[in-house]
CSV table of C-alpha atoms in Angstrom, one decimal:
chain,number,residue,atom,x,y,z
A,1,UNK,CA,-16.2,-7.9,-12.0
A,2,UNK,CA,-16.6,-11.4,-11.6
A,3,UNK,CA,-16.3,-13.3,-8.7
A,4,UNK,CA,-16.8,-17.0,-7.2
A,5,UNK,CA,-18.6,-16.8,-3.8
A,6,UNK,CA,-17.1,-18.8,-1.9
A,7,UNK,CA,-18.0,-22.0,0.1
A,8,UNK,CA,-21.5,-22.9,-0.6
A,9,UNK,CA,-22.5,-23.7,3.2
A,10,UNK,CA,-20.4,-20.6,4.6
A,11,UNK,CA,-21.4,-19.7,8.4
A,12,UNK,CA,-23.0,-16.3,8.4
A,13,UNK,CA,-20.4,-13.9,9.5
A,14,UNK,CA,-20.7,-13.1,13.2
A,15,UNK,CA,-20.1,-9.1,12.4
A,16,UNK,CA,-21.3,-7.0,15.4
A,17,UNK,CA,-21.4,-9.5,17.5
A,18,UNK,CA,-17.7,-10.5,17.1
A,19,UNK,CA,-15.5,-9.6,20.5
A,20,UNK,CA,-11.7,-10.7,18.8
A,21,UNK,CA,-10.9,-10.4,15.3
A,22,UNK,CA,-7.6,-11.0,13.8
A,23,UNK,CA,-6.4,-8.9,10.6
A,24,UNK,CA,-3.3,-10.6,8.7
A,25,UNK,CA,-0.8,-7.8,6.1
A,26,UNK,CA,2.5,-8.4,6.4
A,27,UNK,CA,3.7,-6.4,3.7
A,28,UNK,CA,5.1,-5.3,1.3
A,29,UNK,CA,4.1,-1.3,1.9
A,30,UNK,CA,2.5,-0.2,-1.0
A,31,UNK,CA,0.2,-3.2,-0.7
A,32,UNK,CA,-0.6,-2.5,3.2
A,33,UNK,CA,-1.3,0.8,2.4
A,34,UNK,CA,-3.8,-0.6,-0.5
A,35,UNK,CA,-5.3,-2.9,2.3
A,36,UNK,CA,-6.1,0.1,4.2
A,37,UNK,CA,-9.9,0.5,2.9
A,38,UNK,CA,-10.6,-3.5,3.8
A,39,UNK,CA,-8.8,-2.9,6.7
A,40,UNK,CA,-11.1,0.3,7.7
A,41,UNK,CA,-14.1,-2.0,6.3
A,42,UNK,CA,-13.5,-4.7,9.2
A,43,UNK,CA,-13.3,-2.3,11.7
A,44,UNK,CA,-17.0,-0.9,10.6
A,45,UNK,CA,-18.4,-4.3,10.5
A,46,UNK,CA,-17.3,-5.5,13.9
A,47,UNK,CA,-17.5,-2.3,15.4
A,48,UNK,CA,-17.4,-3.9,19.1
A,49,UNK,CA,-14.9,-6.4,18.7
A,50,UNK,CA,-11.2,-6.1,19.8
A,51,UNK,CA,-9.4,-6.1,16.2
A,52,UNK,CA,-5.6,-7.3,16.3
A,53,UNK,CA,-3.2,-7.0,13.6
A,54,UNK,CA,-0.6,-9.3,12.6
A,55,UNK,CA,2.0,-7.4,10.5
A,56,UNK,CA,5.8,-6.9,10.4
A,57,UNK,CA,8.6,-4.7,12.1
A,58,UNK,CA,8.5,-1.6,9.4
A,59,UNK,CA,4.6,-1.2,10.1
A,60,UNK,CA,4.4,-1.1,13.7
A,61,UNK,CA,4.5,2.4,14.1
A,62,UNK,CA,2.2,3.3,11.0
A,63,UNK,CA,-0.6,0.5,12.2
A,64,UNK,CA,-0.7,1.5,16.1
A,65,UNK,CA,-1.5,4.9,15.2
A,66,UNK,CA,-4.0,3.5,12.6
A,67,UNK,CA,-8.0,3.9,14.1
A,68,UNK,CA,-8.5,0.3,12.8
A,69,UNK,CA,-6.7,-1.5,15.4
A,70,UNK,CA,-6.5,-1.9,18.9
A,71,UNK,CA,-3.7,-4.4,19.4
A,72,UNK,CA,-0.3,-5.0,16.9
A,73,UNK,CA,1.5,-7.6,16.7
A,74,UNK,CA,4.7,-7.6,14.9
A,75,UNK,CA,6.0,-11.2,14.6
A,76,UNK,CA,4.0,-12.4,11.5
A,77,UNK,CA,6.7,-13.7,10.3
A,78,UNK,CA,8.4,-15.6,12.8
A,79,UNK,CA,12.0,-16.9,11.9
A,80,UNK,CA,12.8,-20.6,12.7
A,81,UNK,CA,10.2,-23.5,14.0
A,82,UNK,CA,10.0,-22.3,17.4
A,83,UNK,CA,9.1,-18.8,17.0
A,84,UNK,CA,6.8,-19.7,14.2
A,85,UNK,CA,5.4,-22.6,16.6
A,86,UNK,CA,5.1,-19.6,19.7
A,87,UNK,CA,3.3,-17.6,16.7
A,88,UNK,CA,0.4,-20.7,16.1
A,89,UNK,CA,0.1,-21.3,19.4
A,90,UNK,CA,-0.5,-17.6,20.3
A,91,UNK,CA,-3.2,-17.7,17.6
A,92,UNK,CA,-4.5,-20.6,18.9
A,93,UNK,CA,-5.2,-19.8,22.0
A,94,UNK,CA,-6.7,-16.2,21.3
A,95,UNK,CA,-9.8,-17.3,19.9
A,96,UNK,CA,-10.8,-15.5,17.1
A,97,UNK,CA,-14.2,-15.5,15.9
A,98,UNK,CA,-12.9,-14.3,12.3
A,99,UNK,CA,-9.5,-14.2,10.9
A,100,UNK,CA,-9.3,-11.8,7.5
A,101,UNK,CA,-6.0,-13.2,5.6
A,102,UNK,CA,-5.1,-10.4,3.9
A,103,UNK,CA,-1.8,-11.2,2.8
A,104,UNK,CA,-2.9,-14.4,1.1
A,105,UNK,CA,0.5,-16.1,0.8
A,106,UNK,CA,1.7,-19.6,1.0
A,107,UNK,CA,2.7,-18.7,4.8
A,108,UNK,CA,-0.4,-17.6,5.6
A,109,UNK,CA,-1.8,-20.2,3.9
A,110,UNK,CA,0.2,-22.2,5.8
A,111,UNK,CA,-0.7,-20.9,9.2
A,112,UNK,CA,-5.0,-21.8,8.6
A,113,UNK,CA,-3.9,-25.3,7.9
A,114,UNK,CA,-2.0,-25.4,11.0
A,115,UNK,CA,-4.8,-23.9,13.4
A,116,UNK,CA,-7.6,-26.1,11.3
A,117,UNK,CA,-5.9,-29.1,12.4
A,118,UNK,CA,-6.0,-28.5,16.4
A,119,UNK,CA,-9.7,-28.9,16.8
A,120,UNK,CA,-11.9,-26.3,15.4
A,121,UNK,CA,-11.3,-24.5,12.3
A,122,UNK,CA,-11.3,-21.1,12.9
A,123,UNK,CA,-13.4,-18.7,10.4
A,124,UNK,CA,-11.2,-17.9,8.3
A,125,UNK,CA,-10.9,-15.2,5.0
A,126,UNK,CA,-8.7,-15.6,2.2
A,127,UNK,CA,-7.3,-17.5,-0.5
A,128,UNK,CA,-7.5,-21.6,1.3
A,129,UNK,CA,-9.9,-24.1,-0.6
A,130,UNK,CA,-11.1,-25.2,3.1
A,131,UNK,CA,-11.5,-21.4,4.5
A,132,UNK,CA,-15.0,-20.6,5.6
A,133,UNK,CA,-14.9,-17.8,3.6
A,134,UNK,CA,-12.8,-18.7,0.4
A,135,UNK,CA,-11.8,-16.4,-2.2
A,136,UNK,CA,-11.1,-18.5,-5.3
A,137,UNK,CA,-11.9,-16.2,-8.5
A,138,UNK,CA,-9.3,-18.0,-10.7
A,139,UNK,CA,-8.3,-14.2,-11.6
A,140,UNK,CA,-7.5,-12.8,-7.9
A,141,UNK,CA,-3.6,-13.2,-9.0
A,142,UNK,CA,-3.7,-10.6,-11.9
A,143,UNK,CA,-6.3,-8.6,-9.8
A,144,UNK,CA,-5.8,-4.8,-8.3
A,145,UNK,CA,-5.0,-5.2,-4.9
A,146,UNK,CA,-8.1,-3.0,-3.9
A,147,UNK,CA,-10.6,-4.9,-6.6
A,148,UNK,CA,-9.5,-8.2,-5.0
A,149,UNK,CA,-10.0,-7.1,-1.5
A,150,UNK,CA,-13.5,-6.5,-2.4
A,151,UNK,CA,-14.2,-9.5,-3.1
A,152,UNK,CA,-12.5,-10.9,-1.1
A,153,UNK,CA,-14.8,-8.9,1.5
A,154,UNK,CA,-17.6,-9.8,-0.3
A,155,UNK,CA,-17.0,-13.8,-0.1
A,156,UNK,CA,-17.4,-12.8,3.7
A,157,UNK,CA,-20.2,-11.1,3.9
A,158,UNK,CA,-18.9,-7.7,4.2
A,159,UNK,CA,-20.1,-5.7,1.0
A,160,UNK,CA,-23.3,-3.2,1.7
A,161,UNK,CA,-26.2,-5.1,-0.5
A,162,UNK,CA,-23.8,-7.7,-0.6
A,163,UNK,CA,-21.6,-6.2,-3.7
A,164,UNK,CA,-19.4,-3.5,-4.1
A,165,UNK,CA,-19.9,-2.3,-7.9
A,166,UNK,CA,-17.1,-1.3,-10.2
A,167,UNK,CA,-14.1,0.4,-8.4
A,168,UNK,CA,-16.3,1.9,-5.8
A,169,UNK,CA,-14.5,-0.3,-3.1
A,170,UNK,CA,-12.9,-0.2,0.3
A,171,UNK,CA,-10.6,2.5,-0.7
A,172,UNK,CA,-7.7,3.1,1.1
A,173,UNK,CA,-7.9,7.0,3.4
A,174,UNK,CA,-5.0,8.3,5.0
A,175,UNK,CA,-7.0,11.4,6.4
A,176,UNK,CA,-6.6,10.3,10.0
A,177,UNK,CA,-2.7,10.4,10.0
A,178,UNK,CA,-2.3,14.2,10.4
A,179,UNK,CA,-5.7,14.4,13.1
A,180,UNK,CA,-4.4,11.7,15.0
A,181,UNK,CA,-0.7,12.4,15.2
A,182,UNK,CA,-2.2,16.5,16.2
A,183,UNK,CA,-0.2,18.4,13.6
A,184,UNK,CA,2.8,18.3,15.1
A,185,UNK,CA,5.5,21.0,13.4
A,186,UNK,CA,7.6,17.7,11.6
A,187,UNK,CA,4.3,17.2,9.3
A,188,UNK,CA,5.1,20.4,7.6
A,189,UNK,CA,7.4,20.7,4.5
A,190,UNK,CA,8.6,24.1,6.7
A,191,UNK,CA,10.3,21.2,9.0
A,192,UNK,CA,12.6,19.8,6.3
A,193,UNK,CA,13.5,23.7,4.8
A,194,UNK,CA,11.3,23.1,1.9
A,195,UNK,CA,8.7,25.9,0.9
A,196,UNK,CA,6.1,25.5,-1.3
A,197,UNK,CA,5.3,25.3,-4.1
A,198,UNK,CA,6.7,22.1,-4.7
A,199,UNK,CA,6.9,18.4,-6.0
A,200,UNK,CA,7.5,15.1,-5.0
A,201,UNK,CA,10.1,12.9,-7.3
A,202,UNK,CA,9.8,8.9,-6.2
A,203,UNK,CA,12.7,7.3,-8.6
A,204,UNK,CA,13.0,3.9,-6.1
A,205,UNK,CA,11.7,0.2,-7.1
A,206,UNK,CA,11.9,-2.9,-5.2
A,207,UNK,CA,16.0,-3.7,-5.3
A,208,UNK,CA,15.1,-7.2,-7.3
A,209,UNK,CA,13.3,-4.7,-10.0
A,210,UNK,CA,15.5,-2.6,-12.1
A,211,UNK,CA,13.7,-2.8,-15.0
A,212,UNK,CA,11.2,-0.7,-13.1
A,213,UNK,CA,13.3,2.5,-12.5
A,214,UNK,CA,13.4,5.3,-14.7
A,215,UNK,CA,16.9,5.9,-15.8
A,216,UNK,CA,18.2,8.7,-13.9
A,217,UNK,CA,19.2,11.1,-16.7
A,218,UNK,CA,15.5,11.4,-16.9
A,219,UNK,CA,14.5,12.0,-14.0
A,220,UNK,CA,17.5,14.9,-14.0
A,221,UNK,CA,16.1,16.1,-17.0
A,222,UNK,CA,12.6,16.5,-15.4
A,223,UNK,CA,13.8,17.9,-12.5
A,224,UNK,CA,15.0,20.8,-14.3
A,225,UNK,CA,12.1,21.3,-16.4
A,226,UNK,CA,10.1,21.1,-13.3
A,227,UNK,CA,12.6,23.9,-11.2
A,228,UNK,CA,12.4,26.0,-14.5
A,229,UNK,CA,8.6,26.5,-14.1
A,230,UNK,CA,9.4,27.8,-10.2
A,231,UNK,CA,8.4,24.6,-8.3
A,232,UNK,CA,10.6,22.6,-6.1
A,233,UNK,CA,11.8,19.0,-7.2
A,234,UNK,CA,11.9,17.3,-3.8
A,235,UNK,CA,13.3,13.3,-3.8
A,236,UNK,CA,11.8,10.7,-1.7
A,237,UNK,CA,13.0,7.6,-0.4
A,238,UNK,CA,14.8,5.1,1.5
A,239,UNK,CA,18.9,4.2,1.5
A,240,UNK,CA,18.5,2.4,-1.8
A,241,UNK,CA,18.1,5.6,-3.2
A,242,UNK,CA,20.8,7.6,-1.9
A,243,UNK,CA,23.2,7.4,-5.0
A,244,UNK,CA,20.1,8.3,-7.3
A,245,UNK,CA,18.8,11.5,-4.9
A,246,UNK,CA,22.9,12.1,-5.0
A,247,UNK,CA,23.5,12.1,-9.1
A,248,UNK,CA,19.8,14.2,-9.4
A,249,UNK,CA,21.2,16.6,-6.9
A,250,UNK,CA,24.5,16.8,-8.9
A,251,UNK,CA,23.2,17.0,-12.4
A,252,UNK,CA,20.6,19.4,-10.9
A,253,UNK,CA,20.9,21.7,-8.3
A,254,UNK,CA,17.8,22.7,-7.6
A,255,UNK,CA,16.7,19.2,-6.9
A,256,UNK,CA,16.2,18.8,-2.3
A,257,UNK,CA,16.9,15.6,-1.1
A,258,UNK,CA,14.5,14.5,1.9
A,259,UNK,CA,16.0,10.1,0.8
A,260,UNK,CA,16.5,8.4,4.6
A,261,UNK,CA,14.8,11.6,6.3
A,262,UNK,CA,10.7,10.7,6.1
A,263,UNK,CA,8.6,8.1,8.0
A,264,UNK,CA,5.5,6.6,6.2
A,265,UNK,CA,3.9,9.8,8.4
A,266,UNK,CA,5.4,12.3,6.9
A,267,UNK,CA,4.8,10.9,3.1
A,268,UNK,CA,1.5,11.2,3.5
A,269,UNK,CA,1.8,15.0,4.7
A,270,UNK,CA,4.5,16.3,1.9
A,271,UNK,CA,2.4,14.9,-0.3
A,272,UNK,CA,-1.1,16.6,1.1
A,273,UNK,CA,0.6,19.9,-0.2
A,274,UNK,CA,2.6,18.6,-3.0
A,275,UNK,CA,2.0,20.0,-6.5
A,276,UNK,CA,1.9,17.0,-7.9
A,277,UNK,CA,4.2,13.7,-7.5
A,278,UNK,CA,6.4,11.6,-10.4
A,279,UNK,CA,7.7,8.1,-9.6
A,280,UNK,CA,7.7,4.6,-10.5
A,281,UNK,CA,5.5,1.6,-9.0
A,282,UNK,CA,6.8,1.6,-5.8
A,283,UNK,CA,5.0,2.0,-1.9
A,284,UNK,CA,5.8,5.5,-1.3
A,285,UNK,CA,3.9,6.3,-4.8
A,286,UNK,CA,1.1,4.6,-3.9
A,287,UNK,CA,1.0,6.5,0.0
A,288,UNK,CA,2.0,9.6,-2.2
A,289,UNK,CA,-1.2,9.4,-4.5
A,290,UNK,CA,-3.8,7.6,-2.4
A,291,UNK,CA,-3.3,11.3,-0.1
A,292,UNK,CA,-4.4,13.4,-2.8
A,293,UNK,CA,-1.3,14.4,-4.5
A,294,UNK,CA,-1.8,14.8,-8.6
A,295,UNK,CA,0.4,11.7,-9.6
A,296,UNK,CA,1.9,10.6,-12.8
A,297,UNK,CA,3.1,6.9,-12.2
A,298,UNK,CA,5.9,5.5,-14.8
A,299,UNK,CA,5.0,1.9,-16.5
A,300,UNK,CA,6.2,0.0,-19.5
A,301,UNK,CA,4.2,-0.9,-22.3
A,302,UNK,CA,5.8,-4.5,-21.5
A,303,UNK,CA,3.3,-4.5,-18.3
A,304,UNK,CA,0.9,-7.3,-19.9
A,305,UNK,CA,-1.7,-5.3,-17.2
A,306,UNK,CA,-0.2,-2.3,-15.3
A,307,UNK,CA,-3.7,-1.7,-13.7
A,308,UNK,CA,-2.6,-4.5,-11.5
A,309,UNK,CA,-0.3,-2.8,-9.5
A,310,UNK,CA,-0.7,1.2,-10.7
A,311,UNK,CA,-1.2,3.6,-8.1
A,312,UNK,CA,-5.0,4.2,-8.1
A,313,UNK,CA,-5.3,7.8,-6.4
A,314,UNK,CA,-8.1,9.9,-7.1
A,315,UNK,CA,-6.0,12.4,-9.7
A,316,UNK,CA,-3.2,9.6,-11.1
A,317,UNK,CA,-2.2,9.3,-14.5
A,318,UNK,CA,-0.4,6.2,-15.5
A,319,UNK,CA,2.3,7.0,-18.3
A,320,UNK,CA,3.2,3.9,-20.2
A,321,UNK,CA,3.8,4.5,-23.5
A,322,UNK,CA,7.2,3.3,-24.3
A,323,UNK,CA,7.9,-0.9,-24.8
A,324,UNK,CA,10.7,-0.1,-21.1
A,325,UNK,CA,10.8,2.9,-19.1
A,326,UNK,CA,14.7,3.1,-20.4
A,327,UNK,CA,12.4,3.9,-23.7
A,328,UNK,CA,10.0,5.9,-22.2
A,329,UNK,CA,11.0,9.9,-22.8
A,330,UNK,CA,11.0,12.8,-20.9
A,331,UNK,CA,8.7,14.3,-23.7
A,332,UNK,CA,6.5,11.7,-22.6
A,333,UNK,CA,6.0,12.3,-18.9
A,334,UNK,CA,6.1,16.3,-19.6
A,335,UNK,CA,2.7,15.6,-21.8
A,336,UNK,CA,1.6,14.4,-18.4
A,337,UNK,CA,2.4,17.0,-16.6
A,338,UNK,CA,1.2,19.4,-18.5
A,339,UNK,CA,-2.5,17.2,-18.7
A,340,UNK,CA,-2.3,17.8,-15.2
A,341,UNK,CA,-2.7,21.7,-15.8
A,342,UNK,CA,0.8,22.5,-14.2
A,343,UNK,CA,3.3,23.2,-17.2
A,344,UNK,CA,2.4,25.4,-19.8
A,345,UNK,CA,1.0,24.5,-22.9
């Protein structure tokens, strides 16, 4: 893994000692949930300091009940010149002894320049040629998300013996969502009429990314093969994918539609005690596999590197052998499934 370090005359990080701290994700969710292990890596380092978020609407709730964080703040990206001026002057005047950009955007980049210009620059993380802490590996853009957060990290002094090696990372852990929230009755599958044993389908993209949804006869055809063996095909997702959970429920009865009915919460827990999860490169698949559901995640041989953005749980097998997923077969994801030990042979 190779990686530039930086400044040459970076201040040394003020770590334990810092007492404000500012973390910056503003989305989109499956790369907040990736940023989760940096995230919990800050809050280890300064483990004294009041940590603030800056994020967006859709993660307040998820990030306040988060252990990393004792303050969130919501308006990251402020609409118009005087909300986004309210914003830097908010910033300003808090003081941070470190600011981790880990949303690394033109916006964000953006808002350093801004703050460096009123006086003292404040440390700052990320991806900005006059950060005190700049990540400039000419490679961070084709980078996994968790891979580049390590360095990223590393530029600033967080890494233990100053590296972390291969994929050993800050890796994301959603184990504190059903501890902290108590186990109330709504975690269980039990709450939306579903018994076990059963299985998550994710069939949703990004709207601007059609060519990343397996077609839907597919995903029908699946379902059945799936219901056939005695499990459950449960579909997840937001109101994009009403009209797809709709069609699978039509061409397949057996299919239960849970589309507009979860919170980020209970994704993580349906898919604690899922048999295993199919669906294509989209947030809920990476909350789905990064909580220890068995995951088979759908990519086209077209992907020039689909390790950039593949779901990177501890049991997920990346299925791209087809030039477009409208190539890619059922056959194909079935060999998967039956890899993972669920289908017979």
């Amino acid at each position: 893994m190779s990686s530039a370090r930086g400044n040459a005359a970076s201040p040394v990080n003020p770590g334990a000692m810092a007492k404000e701290v500012l973390v910056i994700k503003l989305s989109a969710l499956g790369d907040f949930v990736l940023a989760l292990g940096a995230m919990r890596a800050v809050r280890e380092f300064h483990p004294s300091a009041r940590i603030t978020l800056l994020t967006t609407p859709p993660y307040e709730e998820f990030a306040k009940t988060c252990p990393y964080f004792d303050v969130v703040e919501t308006d990251g990206r402020p609409e118009g010149l005087k909300a986004t001026n309210a914003l830097l002057s908010r910033l300003r005047k808090a003081r941070y002894d470190i600011i981790y950009d880990f949303q690394t955007s033109g916006r964000t980049r953006n808002y350093y320049s801004v703050l460096s210009r009123s006086g003292k620059a404040p440390l700052w993380s990320g991806h900005h040629e006059k950060a005190a802490y700049f990540h400039d590996n000419p490679a961070r853009a084709t980078m996994h998300s968790i891979d580049r957060l390590a360095e990223q990290l590393e530029v600033a002094g967080l890494a233990p013996q100053g590296r972390w090696l291969g994929k050993g990372g800050p890796f994301p852990d959603l184990g504190w969502v059903r501890p902290k929230l108590g186990d109330p009755p709504r975690l269980s599958p039990a709450y939306f009429g579903i018994q076990k044993p059963y299985m998550l389908l994710i069939p949703g993209a990004s709207e601007h990314r059609e060519a990343k949804r397996w077609p839907i006869e597919n995903y029908a055809e699946l379902a059945k093969r799936i219901a056939d063996l005695g499990i459950t095909p449960v579909v997840i997702g937001g109101k994009a994918e009403s009209a797809i959970a709709q069609e699978l429920m039509k061409r397949e009865p057996r299919v239960k539609s849970l589309v507009t009915r979860t919170d980020l919460f209970q994704i993580v827990t349906l898919a604690e005690t899922a048999v295993f999860v199919v669906g294509n490169d989209t947030g809920p698949m990476h909350m789905a596999t990064i909580a220890g559901a068995p995951g088979i995640a759908l990519f086209a041989l077209t992907e020039s590197n689909p390790d950039h953005s593949a779901p990177r749980g501890p049991k997920t097998v990346i299925v791209n052998s087809a030039p477009t997923l409208k190539e890619l077969s059922v056959d194909d994801v079935w060999q998967s499934v039956r890899a993972l030990g669920i289908a017979p042979g």
